[in-house]
Amino acid sequence: MLQQTDRSIAPLIQDIQKLDLIEPKIYKLDNGIPVYAFHSDIQPVLKINVLLDAGKWYQKKPLVAFLTSRMLREGSKNKNAAEFSEALDFYGATFKSNSGMDVAGLSISMLSKHADKILPLIEELILEPGFREEDLNLLISNEKQGFMVDRNKNDFVADRHFNKLIFGQKHPYGRIYDIEDYTAVQIGDIREHYNKFYNWSDAKILIAGAVTEESIAQLNKTFGQFDKKESNTISKPEAKLFQPEKVRFSIKEAQQAAIRIGTRSIDRKHPDYLKFSFVNTLFGAHFSSRLMNNIREDKGYTYGIYSYSNNYLNGNAWEISTEVGKDVTDAALKEIYSEMERLSSEAASAEEMMLVKNYLSGRLLSALDGAFKQAAYYKALLIFDLNYGYIYNLIDTIQSMTTDDVMEIASKYMQIENMTELVVE
């Protein structure tokens, strides 16, 4: 007879005792590209992620890294976008390309039995991307339309300008683009960025799912044959000397005010980062955080308010983000700073500490549930040259954090006088 669970009784909460981490099996392709394999027999599928040093950090002109990544979806010299998509659809496979601040990525998902059909298509795309001028013109036209709509939204404007205030307009992380920057990008810029930075010298590949020795051989047949050129060394301007400032400007007919508050912050390799991350969670990184409880639940000023780290390879920022009614902008700012001050002056309760520890433990377990999620987590670690030791240190930090630790970290990194404030209303 089946026992029924009594849903009126909350389950016991336990510390993380043991993690079932899949240690990736590491291969080297014929050209030296490392492959990190996460095996799972649960589903007959494969997901491949490729990381390349080709993000915004490396671009010569605004938008070139993003547009190069998007143009890869437009097909090869022999197959246009529709033909390429049709070939993938026939086998139920997907291909995605993306570009971030530092890294550009390719992602391929497919049934493992079709790897020998899909990987040659990807090889064709990488060796001979179409990069047709008419495709670029259409892509730019569509992106410009979206930009012209978004630039009248206060949250979009605030996000664009916040990094400029933190890093400076001349820095790759801080430079903002405008409508004329779209027109300035030519097909030659796309080809130049692709040839220079999609060069496989620093590429890394992760594969998850039903990985077999045959899968690795198929990977080698495709990615192992690409020529590796020398690593690109580029010189970039230093971020501006950070000076906290208060900036407020208006957008015509805006109904709300977008608030961004933040500062330059520590990176993921800093000894205090994991403690900092814990304090950030308590402050504003989950739905029961202090910011959410005060400014949403108690005062009713906003639908949502969050704080988070913007993690980049060459500089970090810590940010608080929300949209509030224009009539309560100053009141919301006052409450945000009040909560920030309370972090370093008033000890968290035992109940609050337990809530954050349970939330972070649960979120970590969810993020590591299965081979595909572990591969995704490991990918984020690889980008920052970290390994599973980071996860074990995270667990230790979650379990050992004290109220004194919270106040000490807040005193060091979350002081009001170090914050830049941006309001777009």
Short mmCIF file of C-alpha atoms in Angstrom, two decimals:
data_model
loop_
_atom_site.label_atom_id
_atom_site.label_comp_id
_atom_site.label_asym_id
_atom_site.label_seq_id
_atom_site.Cartn_x
_atom_site.Cartn_y
_atom_site.Cartn_z
CA MET A 1 0.00 0.00 0.00
CA LEU A 2 1.38 3.37 -1.00
CA GLN A 3 2.10 5.85 1.79
CA GLN A 4 0.74 9.32 1.22
CA THR A 5 2.90 12.34 2.05
CA ASP A 6 1.41 14.74 4.58
CA ARG A 7 1.72 18.04 2.73
CA SER A 8 0.82 20.01 5.87
CA ILE A 9 4.21 19.14 7.40
CA ALA A 10 7.26 20.90 5.98
CA PRO A 11 10.12 18.52 5.06
CA LEU A 12 13.23 18.56 7.22
CA ILE A 13 15.99 20.86 6.02
CA GLN A 14 19.44 19.32 5.85
CA ASP A 15 22.88 20.63 5.00
CA ILE A 16 24.45 19.42 1.78
CA GLN A 17 26.34 16.28 2.82
CA LYS A 18 27.51 15.01 -0.54
CA LEU A 19 27.42 16.21 -4.13
CA ASP A 20 27.19 13.78 -7.02
CA LEU A 21 29.45 15.75 -9.32
CA ILE A 22 30.39 14.26 -12.65
CA GLU A 23 34.12 14.72 -13.01
CA PRO A 24 34.52 15.63 -16.68
CA LYS A 25 36.67 13.34 -18.77
CA ILE A 26 39.17 15.54 -20.59
CA TYR A 27 40.26 14.82 -24.15
CA LYS A 28 42.59 16.66 -26.54
CA LEU A 29 41.64 16.87 -30.19
CA ASP A 30 44.31 16.50 -32.87
CA ASN A 31 44.84 20.26 -32.98
CA GLY A 32 45.07 20.51 -29.18
CA ILE A 33 41.57 21.86 -28.43
CA PRO A 34 40.49 20.53 -25.00
CA VAL A 35 37.16 18.73 -24.72
CA TYR A 36 35.37 18.33 -21.36
CA ALA A 37 32.94 15.39 -21.51
CA PHE A 38 30.02 14.86 -19.08
CA HIS A 39 28.52 11.44 -19.64
CA SER A 40 24.91 10.50 -18.91
CA ASP A 41 22.91 7.55 -20.20
CA ILE A 42 19.53 9.01 -19.29
CA GLN A 43 18.71 10.41 -22.72
CA PRO A 44 20.18 9.59 -26.17
CA VAL A 45 21.09 13.22 -26.84
CA LEU A 46 24.23 15.32 -27.04
CA LYS A 47 24.76 18.99 -26.29
CA ILE A 48 27.98 20.62 -27.43
CA ASN A 49 29.14 24.06 -26.30
CA VAL A 50 32.11 25.83 -27.84
CA LEU A 51 33.77 28.80 -26.11
CA LEU A 52 35.86 31.29 -28.06
CA ASP A 53 37.66 34.49 -27.06
CA ALA A 54 35.62 36.63 -29.44
CA GLY A 55 33.24 38.74 -27.34
CA LYS A 56 32.73 42.47 -27.05
CA TRP A 57 36.12 42.86 -25.36
CA TYR A 58 37.84 42.03 -28.67
CA GLN A 59 35.79 44.05 -31.16
CA LYS A 60 37.25 46.99 -33.09
CA LYS A 61 33.92 48.70 -33.65
CA PRO A 62 30.73 48.75 -31.58
CA LEU A 63 28.32 45.90 -32.35
CA VAL A 64 30.78 43.87 -34.47
CA ALA A 65 31.10 40.97 -31.98
CA PHE A 66 27.32 40.71 -31.59
CA LEU A 67 26.62 40.96 -35.33
CA THR A 68 29.33 38.42 -36.20
CA SER A 69 27.77 35.95 -33.80
CA ARG A 70 24.29 36.58 -35.24
CA MET A 71 25.52 36.29 -38.83
CA LEU A 72 26.65 32.72 -38.15
CA ARG A 73 22.94 31.81 -38.03
CA GLU A 74 22.55 33.01 -41.62
CA GLY A 75 24.04 29.87 -43.09
CA SER A 76 27.13 28.86 -45.07
CA LYS A 77 28.31 29.75 -48.57
CA ASN A 78 26.36 26.79 -49.95
CA LYS A 79 23.26 26.98 -47.73
CA ASN A 80 21.36 30.12 -46.84
CA ALA A 81 19.69 30.51 -43.44
CA ALA A 82 16.49 28.72 -44.51
CA GLU A 83 18.35 25.82 -46.10
CA PHE A 84 20.66 25.47 -43.12
CA SER A 85 17.74 25.50 -40.67
CA GLU A 86 15.84 22.99 -42.80
CA ALA A 87 18.83 20.62 -42.77
CA LEU A 88 19.03 20.84 -38.96
CA ASP A 89 15.26 20.53 -38.54
CA PHE A 90 15.23 17.30 -40.55
CA TYR A 91 17.31 15.68 -37.79
CA GLY A 92 15.67 17.57 -34.90
CA ALA A 93 18.90 19.44 -34.13
CA THR A 94 19.39 23.05 -33.02
CA PHE A 95 22.27 25.47 -33.47
CA LYS A 96 22.71 28.69 -31.51
CA SER A 97 25.39 31.36 -31.47
CA ASN A 98 25.88 34.09 -28.88
CA SER A 99 28.32 36.77 -27.86
CA GLY A 100 28.92 38.28 -24.42
CA MET A 101 31.32 40.80 -22.94
CA ASP A 102 34.31 38.46 -23.18
CA VAL A 103 33.34 35.16 -24.76
CA ALA A 104 31.46 34.13 -27.88
CA GLY A 105 29.80 30.74 -27.94
CA LEU A 106 28.34 28.12 -30.24
CA SER A 107 25.80 25.56 -29.04
CA ILE A 108 24.61 22.43 -30.84
CA SER A 109 21.95 20.02 -29.53
CA MET A 110 21.02 16.78 -31.29
CA LEU A 111 20.14 13.13 -30.94
CA SER A 112 23.40 11.26 -30.48
CA LYS A 113 22.59 8.92 -33.39
CA HIS A 114 22.59 11.89 -35.78
CA ALA A 115 25.98 13.33 -34.75
CA ASP A 116 27.58 12.03 -37.96
CA LYS A 117 24.99 14.01 -39.97
CA ILE A 118 24.96 17.22 -37.92
CA LEU A 119 28.67 17.80 -37.26
CA PRO A 120 29.56 17.97 -40.99
CA LEU A 121 26.91 20.72 -41.34
CA ILE A 122 28.54 22.63 -38.47
CA GLU A 123 31.95 22.12 -40.05
CA GLU A 124 30.67 23.57 -43.32
CA LEU A 125 29.24 26.56 -41.46
CA ILE A 126 32.46 27.27 -39.56
CA LEU A 127 34.85 26.78 -42.47
CA GLU A 128 32.73 28.65 -44.99
CA PRO A 129 30.25 30.99 -43.29
CA GLY A 130 28.00 32.77 -45.75
CA PHE A 131 28.47 36.32 -44.47
CA ARG A 132 26.35 37.75 -47.30
CA GLU A 133 26.03 41.52 -47.44
CA GLU A 134 22.26 41.36 -48.04
CA ASP A 135 21.85 39.22 -44.90
CA LEU A 136 23.85 41.72 -42.85
CA ASN A 137 21.82 44.65 -44.18
CA LEU A 138 18.56 42.91 -43.29
CA LEU A 139 19.86 41.95 -39.84
CA ILE A 140 21.02 45.51 -39.16
CA SER A 141 17.70 46.91 -40.35
CA ASN A 142 15.79 44.64 -37.95
CA GLU A 143 18.14 45.38 -35.05
CA LYS A 144 17.85 49.13 -35.67
CA GLN A 145 14.06 48.90 -35.51
CA GLY A 146 14.27 47.14 -32.17
CA PHE A 147 16.81 49.64 -30.88
CA MET A 148 14.63 52.61 -31.87
CA VAL A 149 11.76 51.16 -29.87
CA ASP A 150 13.88 50.17 -26.87
CA ARG A 151 15.72 53.47 -26.59
CA ASN A 152 12.50 55.09 -25.38
CA LYS A 153 12.23 52.64 -22.46
CA ASN A 154 13.73 53.87 -19.24
CA ASP A 155 15.00 50.45 -18.10
CA PHE A 156 16.82 49.93 -21.42
CA VAL A 157 18.38 53.39 -21.21
CA ALA A 158 19.41 52.83 -17.58
CA ASP A 159 21.07 49.49 -18.37
CA ARG A 160 23.03 51.04 -21.27
CA HIS A 161 24.30 53.95 -19.23
CA PHE A 162 25.09 52.15 -15.97
CA ASN A 163 28.20 50.34 -17.25
CA LYS A 164 29.36 53.58 -18.87
CA LEU A 165 29.28 55.24 -15.44
CA ILE A 166 31.12 52.31 -13.85
CA PHE A 167 33.84 51.65 -16.46
CA GLY A 168 33.86 54.74 -18.72
CA GLN A 169 32.80 55.30 -22.33
CA LYS A 170 36.27 54.39 -23.71
CA HIS A 171 36.34 51.02 -21.97
CA PRO A 172 34.95 47.97 -23.85
CA TYR A 173 32.55 47.19 -20.99
CA GLY A 174 31.36 50.78 -20.71
CA ARG A 175 31.08 51.98 -24.27
CA ILE A 176 27.49 52.45 -25.41
CA TYR A 177 26.42 52.23 -29.03
CA ASP A 178 23.96 54.40 -30.89
CA ILE A 179 21.90 54.24 -34.07
CA GLU A 180 24.76 55.40 -36.32
CA ASP A 181 26.98 52.56 -35.07
CA TYR A 182 24.71 50.06 -36.83
CA THR A 183 25.23 51.80 -40.16
CA ALA A 184 29.00 51.91 -39.64
CA VAL A 185 29.34 48.11 -39.58
CA GLN A 186 30.26 46.66 -42.99
CA ILE A 187 30.45 43.03 -44.06
CA GLY A 188 34.25 43.39 -44.12
CA ASP A 189 34.18 44.13 -40.35
CA ILE A 190 32.29 40.88 -39.75
CA ARG A 191 34.74 38.83 -41.82
CA GLU A 192 37.73 40.49 -40.15
CA HIS A 193 36.42 39.82 -36.62
CA TYR A 194 35.56 36.24 -37.52
CA ASN A 195 38.92 35.47 -39.14
CA LYS A 196 40.86 37.05 -36.30
CA PHE A 197 39.01 35.86 -33.21
CA TYR A 198 37.20 32.67 -34.22
CA ASN A 199 40.66 31.21 -34.67
CA TRP A 200 40.41 28.20 -32.32
CA SER A 201 43.68 28.99 -30.57
CA ASP A 202 41.98 29.41 -27.20
CA ALA A 203 38.81 27.41 -27.91
CA LYS A 204 37.30 25.06 -25.35
CA ILE A 205 34.59 22.47 -26.01
CA LEU A 206 32.14 20.90 -23.56
CA ILE A 207 30.00 17.92 -24.52
CA ALA A 208 27.24 16.46 -22.32
CA GLY A 209 24.84 13.55 -22.65
CA ALA A 210 25.29 10.14 -24.25
CA VAL A 211 29.01 10.72 -24.86
CA THR A 212 30.92 7.76 -26.26
CA GLU A 213 34.38 7.28 -27.71
CA GLU A 214 32.66 7.43 -31.09
CA SER A 215 31.22 10.85 -30.16
CA ILE A 216 34.71 12.11 -29.36
CA ALA A 217 36.05 10.69 -32.64
CA GLN A 218 33.27 12.54 -34.51
CA LEU A 219 34.15 15.74 -32.65
CA ASN A 220 37.78 15.27 -33.58
CA LYS A 221 36.88 14.72 -37.22
CA THR A 222 35.17 18.12 -37.21
CA PHE A 223 36.69 20.47 -34.65
CA GLY A 224 40.07 18.69 -34.46
CA GLN A 225 40.87 19.62 -38.06
CA PHE A 226 40.49 23.39 -37.71
CA ASP A 227 43.73 25.31 -38.01
CA LYS A 228 44.79 26.99 -34.80
CA LYS A 229 46.36 30.39 -35.23
CA GLU A 230 48.37 32.24 -32.62
CA SER A 231 46.46 33.67 -29.68
CA ASN A 232 45.40 37.25 -30.19
CA THR A 233 46.94 39.68 -27.78
CA ILE A 234 45.14 42.98 -27.72
CA SER A 235 45.67 46.10 -25.73
CA LYS A 236 42.63 47.74 -24.19
CA PRO A 237 42.27 50.93 -22.22
CA GLU A 238 42.10 50.69 -18.47
CA ALA A 239 38.74 51.35 -16.92
CA LYS A 240 38.39 54.95 -15.80
CA LEU A 241 39.30 55.82 -12.24
CA PHE A 242 36.02 55.09 -10.50
CA GLN A 243 34.39 58.07 -8.87
CA PRO A 244 30.90 57.64 -7.40
CA GLU A 245 28.43 60.06 -8.92
CA LYS A 246 24.71 60.78 -9.05
CA VAL A 247 23.11 61.08 -12.49
CA ARG A 248 19.45 61.71 -13.23
CA PHE A 249 17.84 62.37 -16.59
CA SER A 250 14.40 62.23 -18.12
CA ILE A 251 12.73 60.43 -20.99
CA LYS A 252 9.65 61.95 -22.58
CA GLU A 253 6.38 60.45 -21.36
CA ALA A 254 8.11 57.93 -19.04
CA GLN A 255 5.60 56.46 -16.60
CA GLN A 256 8.19 54.95 -14.26
CA ALA A 257 11.67 55.67 -12.98
CA ALA A 258 14.45 53.15 -13.59
CA ILE A 259 16.93 53.09 -10.70
CA ARG A 260 20.42 51.64 -10.93
CA ILE A 261 22.81 51.87 -7.98
CA GLY A 262 26.21 50.20 -7.85
CA THR A 263 29.96 50.26 -7.78
CA ARG A 264 33.10 48.56 -9.07
CA SER A 265 33.41 45.27 -7.22
CA ILE A 266 35.56 42.20 -6.51
CA ASP A 267 35.88 39.33 -9.03
CA ARG A 268 35.11 35.64 -8.67
CA LYS A 269 38.70 34.76 -7.75
CA HIS A 270 38.89 37.25 -4.88
CA PRO A 271 39.14 35.54 -1.45
CA ASP A 272 36.04 37.43 -0.26
CA TYR A 273 33.88 36.80 -3.33
CA LEU A 274 31.86 33.86 -2.00
CA LYS A 275 31.11 35.69 1.24
CA PHE A 276 30.21 38.74 -0.82
CA SER A 277 27.85 36.60 -2.87
CA PHE A 278 26.15 35.35 0.33
CA VAL A 279 25.63 38.91 1.59
CA ASN A 280 24.33 39.99 -1.80
CA THR A 281 21.75 37.19 -1.67
CA LEU A 282 20.59 38.25 1.77
CA PHE A 283 20.39 41.85 0.60
CA GLY A 284 18.69 41.59 -2.76
CA ALA A 285 19.22 38.40 -4.77
CA HIS A 286 16.14 36.36 -3.92
CA PHE A 287 12.43 36.87 -3.53
CA SER A 288 12.56 37.08 0.29
CA SER A 289 15.55 39.43 0.38
CA ARG A 290 15.64 42.58 2.49
CA LEU A 291 15.17 44.82 -0.56
CA MET A 292 12.19 42.83 -1.78
CA ASN A 293 10.57 42.62 1.65
CA ASN A 294 10.91 46.34 2.31
CA ILE A 295 10.42 48.02 -1.06
CA ARG A 296 7.96 45.62 -2.68
CA GLU A 297 6.09 43.87 0.13
CA ASP A 298 6.06 46.58 2.80
CA LYS A 299 6.11 49.86 0.84
CA GLY A 300 4.62 48.68 -2.46
CA TYR A 301 6.95 50.89 -4.51
CA THR A 302 7.90 48.26 -7.11
CA TYR A 303 7.02 44.90 -8.60
CA GLY A 304 10.59 43.67 -8.21
CA ILE A 305 14.02 44.78 -7.00
CA TYR A 306 17.25 42.80 -7.20
CA SER A 307 20.96 43.13 -6.57
CA TYR A 308 23.60 41.13 -8.43
CA SER A 309 27.21 40.97 -9.59
CA ASN A 310 28.08 41.60 -13.22
CA ASN A 311 30.99 39.19 -13.63
CA TYR A 312 33.43 39.96 -16.42
CA LEU A 313 36.98 38.75 -17.02
CA ASN A 314 38.52 42.18 -16.75
CA GLY A 315 36.49 43.93 -14.09
CA ASN A 316 33.34 43.44 -12.01
CA ALA A 317 30.44 45.60 -11.00
CA TRP A 318 27.82 45.21 -8.27
CA GLU A 319 24.39 46.55 -9.13
CA ILE A 320 20.95 47.16 -7.66
CA SER A 321 18.18 47.39 -10.23
CA THR A 322 14.50 48.30 -10.05
CA GLU A 323 11.71 50.30 -11.66
CA VAL A 324 9.37 52.33 -9.45
CA GLY A 325 6.58 54.85 -9.82
CA LYS A 326 7.96 58.32 -10.57
CA ASP A 327 6.14 59.74 -7.56
CA VAL A 328 8.00 57.40 -5.16
CA THR A 329 11.49 57.58 -6.68
CA ASP A 330 13.09 59.50 -3.83
CA ALA A 331 11.30 57.43 -1.21
CA ALA A 332 12.55 54.22 -2.87
CA LEU A 333 16.12 55.55 -3.00
CA LYS A 334 15.91 56.38 0.70
CA GLU A 335 14.79 52.85 1.55
CA ILE A 336 17.51 51.22 -0.61
CA TYR A 337 20.22 53.20 1.18
CA SER A 338 18.59 52.50 4.53
CA GLU A 339 18.79 48.76 3.86
CA MET A 340 22.39 49.11 2.68
CA GLU A 341 23.33 50.87 5.91
CA ARG A 342 21.48 48.26 7.98
CA LEU A 343 23.62 45.50 6.43
CA SER A 344 26.74 46.66 8.24
CA SER A 345 25.13 48.07 11.39
CA GLU A 346 22.47 45.52 12.38
CA ALA A 347 23.09 41.80 12.77
CA ALA A 348 20.93 39.48 10.69
CA SER A 349 18.58 37.26 12.66
CA ALA A 350 19.19 33.53 12.98
CA GLU A 351 16.01 32.94 10.96
CA GLU A 352 17.21 35.20 8.15
CA MET A 353 20.62 33.53 8.02
CA MET A 354 19.00 30.10 7.87
CA LEU A 355 16.66 31.25 5.09
CA VAL A 356 19.58 32.42 2.93
CA LYS A 357 21.63 29.28 3.63
CA ASN A 358 18.71 27.05 2.65
CA TYR A 359 17.95 29.11 -0.45
CA LEU A 360 21.57 29.05 -1.68
CA SER A 361 21.96 25.32 -0.92
CA GLY A 362 18.75 24.49 -2.79
CA ARG A 363 19.67 26.67 -5.72
CA LEU A 364 23.10 25.04 -5.98
CA LEU A 365 21.62 21.54 -5.92
CA SER A 366 19.14 22.54 -8.62
CA ALA A 367 21.92 24.06 -10.74
CA LEU A 368 23.89 20.80 -10.56
CA ASP A 369 21.00 18.41 -11.21
CA GLY A 370 22.18 16.14 -14.00
CA ALA A 371 24.93 16.04 -16.59
CA PHE A 372 23.58 18.86 -18.76
CA LYS A 373 23.24 21.32 -15.86
CA GLN A 374 26.65 20.33 -14.49
CA ALA A 375 28.20 20.94 -17.90
CA ALA A 376 26.53 24.37 -18.00
CA TYR A 377 27.86 25.20 -14.51
CA TYR A 378 31.32 23.95 -15.44
CA LYS A 379 31.27 26.13 -18.55
CA ALA A 380 30.80 29.21 -16.38
CA LEU A 381 33.73 28.06 -14.20
CA LEU A 382 35.96 27.44 -17.23
CA ILE A 383 35.45 30.96 -18.51
CA PHE A 384 36.94 32.26 -15.27
CA ASP A 385 39.64 29.56 -15.12
CA LEU A 386 37.99 27.96 -12.08
CA ASN A 387 37.17 24.32 -11.28
CA TYR A 388 35.02 22.22 -8.95
CA GLY A 389 37.02 23.53 -6.00
CA TYR A 390 34.91 26.68 -6.37
CA ILE A 391 31.75 24.67 -5.67
CA TYR A 392 33.16 22.99 -2.56
CA ASN A 393 34.35 26.39 -1.27
CA LEU A 394 30.87 27.75 -1.96
CA ILE A 395 29.27 25.01 0.15
CA ASP A 396 31.74 25.64 2.99
CA THR A 397 30.98 29.36 2.82
CA ILE A 398 27.21 28.85 2.84
CA GLN A 399 27.40 26.59 5.88
CA SER A 400 29.93 28.65 7.87
CA MET A 401 28.73 32.22 7.32
CA THR A 402 28.01 34.16 10.52
CA THR A 403 26.24 37.41 11.23
CA ASP A 404 29.64 38.98 11.94
CA ASP A 405 30.82 37.89 8.46
CA VAL A 406 27.80 39.59 6.90
CA MET A 407 28.48 42.88 8.68
CA GLU A 408 32.21 42.75 7.90
CA ILE A 409 31.69 42.10 4.16
CA ALA A 410 29.00 44.80 3.94
CA SER A 411 31.35 47.27 5.65
CA LYS A 412 34.12 46.51 3.15
CA TYR A 413 32.22 46.40 -0.14
CA MET A 414 28.73 47.87 0.19
CA GLN A 415 29.19 51.35 1.59
CA ILE A 416 26.81 54.10 0.47
CA GLU A 417 29.57 56.60 -0.21
CA ASN A 418 31.07 54.28 -2.86
CA MET A 419 27.86 53.93 -4.87
CA THR A 420 27.04 55.50 -8.21
CA GLU A 421 23.35 56.32 -8.56
CA LEU A 422 21.52 56.53 -11.88
CA VAL A 423 17.85 57.44 -12.24
CA VAL A 424 16.11 57.52 -15.63
CA GLU A 425 12.55 58.85 -15.41
#
